[in-house]
PDB file of C-alpha atoms and ligand atoms in Angstrom:
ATOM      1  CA  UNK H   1      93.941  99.422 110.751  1.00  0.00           C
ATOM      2  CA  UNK H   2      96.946 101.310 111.812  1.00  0.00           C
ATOM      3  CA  UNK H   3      97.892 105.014 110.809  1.00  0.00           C
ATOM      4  CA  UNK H   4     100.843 105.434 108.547  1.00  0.00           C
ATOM      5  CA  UNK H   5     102.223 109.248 109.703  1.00  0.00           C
ATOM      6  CA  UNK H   6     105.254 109.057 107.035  1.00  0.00           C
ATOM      7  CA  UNK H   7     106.792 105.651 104.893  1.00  0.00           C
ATOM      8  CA  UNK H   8     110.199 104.878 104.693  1.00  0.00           C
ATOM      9  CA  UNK H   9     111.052 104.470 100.907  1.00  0.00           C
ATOM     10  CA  UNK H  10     114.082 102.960  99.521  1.00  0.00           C
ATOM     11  CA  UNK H  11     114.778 102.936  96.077  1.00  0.00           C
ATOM     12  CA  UNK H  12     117.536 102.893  93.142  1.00  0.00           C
ATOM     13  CA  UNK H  13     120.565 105.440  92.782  1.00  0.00           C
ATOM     14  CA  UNK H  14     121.519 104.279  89.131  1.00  0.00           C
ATOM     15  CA  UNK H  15     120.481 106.557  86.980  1.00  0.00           C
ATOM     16  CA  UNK H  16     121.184 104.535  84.483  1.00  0.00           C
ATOM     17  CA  UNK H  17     117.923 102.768  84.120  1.00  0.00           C
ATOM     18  CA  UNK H  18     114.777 103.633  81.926  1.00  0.00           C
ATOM     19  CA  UNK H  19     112.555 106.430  82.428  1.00  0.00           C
ATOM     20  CA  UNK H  20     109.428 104.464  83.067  1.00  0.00           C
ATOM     21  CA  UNK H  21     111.075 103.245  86.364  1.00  0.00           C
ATOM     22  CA  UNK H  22     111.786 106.754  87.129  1.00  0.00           C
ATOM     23  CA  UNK H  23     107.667 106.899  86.326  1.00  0.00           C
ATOM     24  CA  UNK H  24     107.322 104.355  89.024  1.00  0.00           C
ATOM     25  CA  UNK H  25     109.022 106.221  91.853  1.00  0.00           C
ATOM     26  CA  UNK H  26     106.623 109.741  90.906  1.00  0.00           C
ATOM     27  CA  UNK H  27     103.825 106.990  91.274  1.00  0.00           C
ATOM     28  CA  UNK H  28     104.883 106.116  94.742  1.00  0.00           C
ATOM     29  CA  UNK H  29     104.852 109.731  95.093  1.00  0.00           C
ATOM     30  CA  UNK H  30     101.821 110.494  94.147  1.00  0.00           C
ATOM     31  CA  UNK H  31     100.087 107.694  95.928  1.00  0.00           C
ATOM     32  CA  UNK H  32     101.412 108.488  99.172  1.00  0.00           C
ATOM     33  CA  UNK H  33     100.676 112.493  98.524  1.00  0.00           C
ATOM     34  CA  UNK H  34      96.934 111.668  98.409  1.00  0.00           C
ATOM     35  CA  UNK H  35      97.338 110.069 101.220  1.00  0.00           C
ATOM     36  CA  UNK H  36      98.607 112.900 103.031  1.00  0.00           C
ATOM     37  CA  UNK H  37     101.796 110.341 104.374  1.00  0.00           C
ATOM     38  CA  UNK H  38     104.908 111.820 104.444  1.00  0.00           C
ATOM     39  CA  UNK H  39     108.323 110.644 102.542  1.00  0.00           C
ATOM     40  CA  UNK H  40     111.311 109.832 104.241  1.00  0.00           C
ATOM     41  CA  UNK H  41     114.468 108.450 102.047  1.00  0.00           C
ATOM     42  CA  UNK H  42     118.130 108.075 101.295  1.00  0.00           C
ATOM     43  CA  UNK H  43     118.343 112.003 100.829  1.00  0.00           C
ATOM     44  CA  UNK H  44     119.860 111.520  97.614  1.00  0.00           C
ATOM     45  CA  UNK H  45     119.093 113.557  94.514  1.00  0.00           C
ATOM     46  CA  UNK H  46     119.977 110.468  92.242  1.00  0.00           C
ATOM     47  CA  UNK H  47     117.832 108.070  90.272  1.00  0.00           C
ATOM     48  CA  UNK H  48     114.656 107.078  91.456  1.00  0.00           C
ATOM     49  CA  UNK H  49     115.165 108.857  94.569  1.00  0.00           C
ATOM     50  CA  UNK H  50     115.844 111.884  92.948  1.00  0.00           C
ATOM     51  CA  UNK H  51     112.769 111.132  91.407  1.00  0.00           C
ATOM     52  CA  UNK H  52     110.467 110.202  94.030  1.00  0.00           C
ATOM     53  CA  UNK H  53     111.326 113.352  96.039  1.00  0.00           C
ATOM     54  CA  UNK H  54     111.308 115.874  93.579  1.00  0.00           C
ATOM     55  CA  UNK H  55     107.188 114.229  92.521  1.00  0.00           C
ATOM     56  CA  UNK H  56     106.972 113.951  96.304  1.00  0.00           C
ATOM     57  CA  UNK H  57     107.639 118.028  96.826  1.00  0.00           C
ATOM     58  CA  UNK H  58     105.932 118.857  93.801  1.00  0.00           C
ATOM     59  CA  UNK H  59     103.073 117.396  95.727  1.00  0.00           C
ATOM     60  CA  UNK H  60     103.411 119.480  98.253  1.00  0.00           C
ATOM     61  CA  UNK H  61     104.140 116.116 100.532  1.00  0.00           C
ATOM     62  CA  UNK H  62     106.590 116.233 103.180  1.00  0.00           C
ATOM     63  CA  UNK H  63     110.193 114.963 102.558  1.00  0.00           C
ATOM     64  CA  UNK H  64     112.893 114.093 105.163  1.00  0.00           C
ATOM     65  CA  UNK H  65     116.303 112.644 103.719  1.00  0.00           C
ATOM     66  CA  UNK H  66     118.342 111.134 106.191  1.00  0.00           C
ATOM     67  CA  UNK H  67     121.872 111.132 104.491  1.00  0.00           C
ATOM     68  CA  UNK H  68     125.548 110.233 105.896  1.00  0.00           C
ATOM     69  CA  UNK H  69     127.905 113.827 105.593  1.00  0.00           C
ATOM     70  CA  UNK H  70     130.012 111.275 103.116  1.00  0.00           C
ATOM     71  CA  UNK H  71     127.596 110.638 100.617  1.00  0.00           C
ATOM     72  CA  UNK H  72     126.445 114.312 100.988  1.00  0.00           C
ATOM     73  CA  UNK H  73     130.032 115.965 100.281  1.00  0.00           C
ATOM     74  CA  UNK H  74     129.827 113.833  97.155  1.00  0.00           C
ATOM     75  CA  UNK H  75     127.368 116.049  96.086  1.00  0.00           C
ATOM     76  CA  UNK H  76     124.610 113.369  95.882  1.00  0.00           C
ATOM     77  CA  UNK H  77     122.417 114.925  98.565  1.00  0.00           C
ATOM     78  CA  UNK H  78     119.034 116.086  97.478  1.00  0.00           C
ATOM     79  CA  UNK H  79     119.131 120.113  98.627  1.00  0.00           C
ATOM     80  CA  UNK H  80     115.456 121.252  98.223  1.00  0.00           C
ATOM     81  CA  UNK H  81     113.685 118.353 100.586  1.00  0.00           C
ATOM     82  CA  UNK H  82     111.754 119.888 103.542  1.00  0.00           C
ATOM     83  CA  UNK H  83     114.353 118.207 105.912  1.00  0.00           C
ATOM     84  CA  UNK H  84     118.136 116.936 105.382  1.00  0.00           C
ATOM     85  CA  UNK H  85     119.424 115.265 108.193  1.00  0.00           C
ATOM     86  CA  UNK H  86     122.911 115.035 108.041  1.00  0.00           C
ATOM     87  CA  UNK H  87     124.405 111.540 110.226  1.00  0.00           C
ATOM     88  CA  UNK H  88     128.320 110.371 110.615  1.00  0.00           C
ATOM     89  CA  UNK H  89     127.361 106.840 109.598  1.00  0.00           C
ATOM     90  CA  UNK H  90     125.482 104.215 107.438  1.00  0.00           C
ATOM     91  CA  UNK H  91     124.366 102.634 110.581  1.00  0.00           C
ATOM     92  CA  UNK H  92     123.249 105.962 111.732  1.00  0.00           C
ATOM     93  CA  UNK H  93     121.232 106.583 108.643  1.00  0.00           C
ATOM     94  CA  UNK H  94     119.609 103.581 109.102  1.00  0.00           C
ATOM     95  CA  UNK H  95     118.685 103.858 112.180  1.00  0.00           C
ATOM     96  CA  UNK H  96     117.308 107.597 112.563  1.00  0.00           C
ATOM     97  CA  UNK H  97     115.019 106.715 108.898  1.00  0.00           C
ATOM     98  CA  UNK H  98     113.413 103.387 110.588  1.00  0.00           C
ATOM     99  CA  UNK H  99     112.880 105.839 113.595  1.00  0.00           C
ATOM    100  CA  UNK H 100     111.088 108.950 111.822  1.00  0.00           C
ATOM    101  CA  UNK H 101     108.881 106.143 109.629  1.00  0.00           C
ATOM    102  CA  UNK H 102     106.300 103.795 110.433  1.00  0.00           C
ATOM    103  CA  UNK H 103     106.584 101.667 107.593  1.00  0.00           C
ATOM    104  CA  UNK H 104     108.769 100.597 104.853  1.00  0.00           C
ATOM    105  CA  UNK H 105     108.415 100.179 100.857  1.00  0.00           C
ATOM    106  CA  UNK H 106     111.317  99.426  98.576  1.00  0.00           C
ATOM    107  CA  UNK H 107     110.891 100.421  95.104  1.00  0.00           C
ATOM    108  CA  UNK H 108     113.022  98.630  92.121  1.00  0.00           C
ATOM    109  CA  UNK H 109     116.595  98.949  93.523  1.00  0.00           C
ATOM    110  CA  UNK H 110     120.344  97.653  93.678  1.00  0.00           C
ATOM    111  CA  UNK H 111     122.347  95.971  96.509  1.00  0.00           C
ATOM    112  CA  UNK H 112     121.619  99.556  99.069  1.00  0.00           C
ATOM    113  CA  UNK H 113     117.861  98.542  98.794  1.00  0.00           C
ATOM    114  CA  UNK H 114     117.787  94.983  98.815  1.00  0.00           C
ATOM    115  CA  UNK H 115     119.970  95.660 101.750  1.00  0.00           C
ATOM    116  CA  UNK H 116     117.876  98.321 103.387  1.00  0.00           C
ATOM    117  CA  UNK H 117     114.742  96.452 102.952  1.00  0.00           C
ATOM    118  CA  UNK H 118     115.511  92.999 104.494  1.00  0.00           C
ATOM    119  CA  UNK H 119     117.246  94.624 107.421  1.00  0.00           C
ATOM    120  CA  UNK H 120     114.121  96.286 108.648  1.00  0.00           C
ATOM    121  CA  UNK H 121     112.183  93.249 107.962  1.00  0.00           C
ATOM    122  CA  UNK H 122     114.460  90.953 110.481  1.00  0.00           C
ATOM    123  CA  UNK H 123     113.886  93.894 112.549  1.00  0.00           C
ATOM    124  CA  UNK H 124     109.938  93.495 112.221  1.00  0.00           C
ATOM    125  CA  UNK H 125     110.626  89.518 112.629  1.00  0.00           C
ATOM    126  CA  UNK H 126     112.639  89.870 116.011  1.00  0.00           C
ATOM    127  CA  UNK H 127     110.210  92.688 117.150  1.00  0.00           C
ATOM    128  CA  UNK H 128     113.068  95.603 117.456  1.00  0.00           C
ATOM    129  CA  UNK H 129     109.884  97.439 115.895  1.00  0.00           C
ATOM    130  CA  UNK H 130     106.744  96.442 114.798  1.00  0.00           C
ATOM    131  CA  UNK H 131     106.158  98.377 111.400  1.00  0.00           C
ATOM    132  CA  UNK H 132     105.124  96.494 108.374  1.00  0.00           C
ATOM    133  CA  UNK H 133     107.062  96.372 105.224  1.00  0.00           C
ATOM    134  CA  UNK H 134     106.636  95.841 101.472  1.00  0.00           C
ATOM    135  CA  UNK H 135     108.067  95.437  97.935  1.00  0.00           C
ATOM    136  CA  UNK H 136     106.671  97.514  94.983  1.00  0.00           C
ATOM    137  CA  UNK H 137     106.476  95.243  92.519  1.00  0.00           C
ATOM    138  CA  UNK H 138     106.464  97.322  89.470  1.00  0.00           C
ATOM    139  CA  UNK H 139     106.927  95.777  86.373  1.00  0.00           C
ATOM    140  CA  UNK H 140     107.576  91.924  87.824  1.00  0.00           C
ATOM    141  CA  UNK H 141     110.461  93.850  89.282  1.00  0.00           C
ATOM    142  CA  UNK H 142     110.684  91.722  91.953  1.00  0.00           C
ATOM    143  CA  UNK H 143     108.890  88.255  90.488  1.00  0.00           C
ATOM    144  CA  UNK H 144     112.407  86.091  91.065  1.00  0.00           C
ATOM    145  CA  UNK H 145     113.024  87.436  94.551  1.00  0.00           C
ATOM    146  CA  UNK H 146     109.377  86.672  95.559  1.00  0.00           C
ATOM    147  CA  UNK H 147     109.505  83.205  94.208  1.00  0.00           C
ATOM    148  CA  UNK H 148     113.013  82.781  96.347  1.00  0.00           C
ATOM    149  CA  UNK H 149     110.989  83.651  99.589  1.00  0.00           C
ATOM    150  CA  UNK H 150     108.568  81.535  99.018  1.00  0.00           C
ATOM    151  CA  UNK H 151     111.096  78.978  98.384  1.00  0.00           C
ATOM    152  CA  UNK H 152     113.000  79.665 101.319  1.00  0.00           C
ATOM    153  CA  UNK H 153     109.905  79.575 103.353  1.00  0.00           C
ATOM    154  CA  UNK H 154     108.930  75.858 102.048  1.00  0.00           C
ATOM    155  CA  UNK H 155     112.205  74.888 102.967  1.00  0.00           C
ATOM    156  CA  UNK H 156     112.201  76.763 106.268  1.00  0.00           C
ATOM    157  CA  UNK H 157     114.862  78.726 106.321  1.00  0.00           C
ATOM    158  CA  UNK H 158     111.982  81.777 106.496  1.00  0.00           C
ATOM    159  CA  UNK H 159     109.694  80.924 109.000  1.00  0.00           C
ATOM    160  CA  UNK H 160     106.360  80.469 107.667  1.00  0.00           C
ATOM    161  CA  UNK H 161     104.932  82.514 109.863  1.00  0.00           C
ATOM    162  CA  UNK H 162     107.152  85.174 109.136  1.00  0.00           C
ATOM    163  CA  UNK H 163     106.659  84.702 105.760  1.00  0.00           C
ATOM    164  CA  UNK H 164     104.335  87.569 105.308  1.00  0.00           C
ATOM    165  CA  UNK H 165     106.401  90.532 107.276  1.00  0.00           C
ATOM    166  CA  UNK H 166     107.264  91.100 103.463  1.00  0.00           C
ATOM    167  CA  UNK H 167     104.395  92.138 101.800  1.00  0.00           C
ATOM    168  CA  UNK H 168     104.433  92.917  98.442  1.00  0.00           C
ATOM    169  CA  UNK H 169     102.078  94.544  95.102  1.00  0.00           C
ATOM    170  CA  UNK H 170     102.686  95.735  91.185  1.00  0.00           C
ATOM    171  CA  UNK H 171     100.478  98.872  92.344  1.00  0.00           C
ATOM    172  CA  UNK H 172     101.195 101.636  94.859  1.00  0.00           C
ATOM    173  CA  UNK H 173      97.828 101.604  96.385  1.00  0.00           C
ATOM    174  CA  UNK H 174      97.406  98.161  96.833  1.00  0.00           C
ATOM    175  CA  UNK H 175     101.212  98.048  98.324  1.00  0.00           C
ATOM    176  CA  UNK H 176      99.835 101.241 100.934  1.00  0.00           C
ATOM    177  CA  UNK H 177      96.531  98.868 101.781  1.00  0.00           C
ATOM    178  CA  UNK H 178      98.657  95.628 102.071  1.00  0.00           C
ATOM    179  CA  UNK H 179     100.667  98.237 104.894  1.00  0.00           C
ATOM    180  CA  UNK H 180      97.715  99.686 106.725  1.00  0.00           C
ATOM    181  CA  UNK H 181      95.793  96.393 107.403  1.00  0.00           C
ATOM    182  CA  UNK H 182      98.766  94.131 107.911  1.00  0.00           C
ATOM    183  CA  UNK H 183      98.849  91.536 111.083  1.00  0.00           C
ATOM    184  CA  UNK H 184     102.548  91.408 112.328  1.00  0.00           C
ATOM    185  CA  UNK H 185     103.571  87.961 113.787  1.00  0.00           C
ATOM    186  CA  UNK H 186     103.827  88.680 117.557  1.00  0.00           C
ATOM    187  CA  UNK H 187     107.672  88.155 118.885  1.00  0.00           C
ATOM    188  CA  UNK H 188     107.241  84.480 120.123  1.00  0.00           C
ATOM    189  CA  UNK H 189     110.127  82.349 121.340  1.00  0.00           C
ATOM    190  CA  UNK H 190     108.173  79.016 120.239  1.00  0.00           C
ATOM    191  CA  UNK H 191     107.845  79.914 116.663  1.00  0.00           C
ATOM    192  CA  UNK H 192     111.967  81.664 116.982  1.00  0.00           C
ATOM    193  CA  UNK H 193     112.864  78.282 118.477  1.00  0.00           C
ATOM    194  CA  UNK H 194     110.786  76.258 116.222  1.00  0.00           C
ATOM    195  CA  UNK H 195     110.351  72.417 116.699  1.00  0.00           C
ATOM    196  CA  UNK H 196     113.883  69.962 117.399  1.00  0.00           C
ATOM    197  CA  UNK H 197     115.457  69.344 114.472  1.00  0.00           C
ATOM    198  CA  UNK H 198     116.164  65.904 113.747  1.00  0.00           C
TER     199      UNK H 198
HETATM  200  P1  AMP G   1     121.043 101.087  95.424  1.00  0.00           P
HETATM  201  O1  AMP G   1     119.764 100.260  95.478  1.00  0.00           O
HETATM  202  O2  AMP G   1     122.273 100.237  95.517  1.00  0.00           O
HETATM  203  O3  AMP G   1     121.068 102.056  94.292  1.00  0.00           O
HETATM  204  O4  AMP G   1     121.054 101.939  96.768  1.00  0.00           O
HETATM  205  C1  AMP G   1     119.999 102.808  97.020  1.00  0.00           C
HETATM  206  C2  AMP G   1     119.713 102.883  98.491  1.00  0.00           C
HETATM  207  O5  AMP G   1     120.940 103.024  99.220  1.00  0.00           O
HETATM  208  C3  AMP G   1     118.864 104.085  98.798  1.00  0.00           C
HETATM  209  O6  AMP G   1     117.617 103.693  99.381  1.00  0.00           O
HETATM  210  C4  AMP G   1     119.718 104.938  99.728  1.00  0.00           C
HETATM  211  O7  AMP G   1     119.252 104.887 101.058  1.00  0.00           O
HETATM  212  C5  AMP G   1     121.113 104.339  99.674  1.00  0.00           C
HETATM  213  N1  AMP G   1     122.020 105.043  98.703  1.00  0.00           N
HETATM  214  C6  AMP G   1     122.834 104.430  97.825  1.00  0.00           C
HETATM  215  N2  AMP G   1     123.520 105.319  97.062  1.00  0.00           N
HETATM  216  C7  AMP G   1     123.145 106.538  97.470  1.00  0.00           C
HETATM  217  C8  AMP G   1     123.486 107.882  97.077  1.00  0.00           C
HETATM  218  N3  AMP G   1     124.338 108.111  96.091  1.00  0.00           N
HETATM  219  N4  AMP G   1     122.882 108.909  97.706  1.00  0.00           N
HETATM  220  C9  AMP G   1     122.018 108.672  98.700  1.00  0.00           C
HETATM  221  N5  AMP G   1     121.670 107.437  99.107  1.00  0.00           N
HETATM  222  C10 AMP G   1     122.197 106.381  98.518  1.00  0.00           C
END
C-alpha cells in the first residue's frame, strides 16, 4: 500500500450548481482531513473549490493552491489557503500541482476538470509519473463517462490494461482506498505497441 502525503483535487468553478454538490466537495474534505493528507487545488475561491478548501482549512488540513497570476488578478484566487503559489502559465500550474501531489481525484466538474483529470492519467499510462488517479462519483456524476471508458476500452482505443489507471467510487473513502492499494500498469512497450493490426 503506498502513502498518500497530499491529493491533487480538481473540481468545478461554476457556482452555479446546487448546494449538495458543494456538500460533496466538504466531503472530500473531510475524508482526506481524517486522513491527515493534505489538499492541493486550482487555488480558486469559486464553486466547489471554494468549497473544498474552505471545509479543508476548517479542518485544520493543509491547503496549497497552485494558481496562474491571470486567473488570480481576476480575483478568483482563494486568499486564506496555507500556500498560494502564484505560476505565469496553465502549463505551469499543471505541472508544479502533479509535482507537490501524489495522487489525483476529480470531483463533479466542467471542461478544466475533465481536462485536468485525463491529462494526468495519460501521464500515469506513459509512466511520466506513477501516481494513481480517480473519479468521485457522487451522485452518478460520472455514470455516462464511465460507461464511455469502458466502451472505449472494448473497442481498444483504451488499452485494457490501462483501463484501470482511472479508478473511480460514489464515496470518498472508498475513492481514497481504491488510491492507496492501486497496481499501476508498468510502462511496457509490448502492451504501448500492442499486437499488428490487420
Ligand atoms: P471547470 O471544471 O471547467 O470548472 O474547471 C475547474 C478546474 O480548472 C479546476 O480544477 C481548476 O484547476 C481550473 N480552474 C478553472 N477555472 C478556475 C478559476 N476561476 N479559478 C481557479 N481555477 C480554475
Amino acid at each position: 500500500m503506498r502513502t498518500l502525503r497530499r491529493v491533487c483535487v480538481y473540481c468545478a468553478s461554476s457556482n452555479q450548481v446546487a448546494e449538495h454538490w458543494r456538500e460533496t466537495a466538504r466531503a472530500m474534505a473531510r475524508c482526506l482531513s481524517r486522513r491527515g493528507i493534505g489538499v492541493v487545488f486550482g487555488g480558486g475561491s469559486v464553486g466547489l473549490m471554494g468549497a473544498l478548501a474552505d471545509a479543508a482549512l476548517g479542518e485544520g488540513c493543509e491547503v496549497i493552491g497552485v494558481i496562474p497570476k491571470k486567473l488570480l488578478e481576476l480575483e478568483l484566487g482563494h486568499r486564506g489557503v496555507t500556500e498560494l503559489v502564484v505560476v505565469e502559465t496553465m502549463h505551469q500550474r499543471k505541472h508544479r500541482m502533479a509535482e507537490l501531489s501524489d495522487a489525483f481525484v476529480a470531483l463533479p466538474g466542467g471542461w478544466g476538470t475533465l481536462e485536468e483529470i485525463f491529462e494526468v492519467t495519460t501521464w500515469t499510462q506513459l509512466g511520466y509519473h506513477e501516481k494513481p488517479v480517480g473519479l468521485l462519483n457522487a451522485g452518478g456524476y460520472y455514470d455516462h463517462l464511465l460507461a464511455f471508458l469502458d466502451h472505449a476500452s472494448e473497442l481498444g482505443f483504451i488499452r485494457p490494461a490501462h483501463r484501470p489507471i482511472l479508478q473511480a467510487s460514489a464515496d470518498p473513502d472508498a475513492l481514497i482506498e481504491l488510491l492507496l492499494r492501486a497496481e499501476l500498469p508498468k510502462l511496457d512497450g509490448a502492451v504501448l505497441r500492442g499486437p499488428a493490426g490487420p
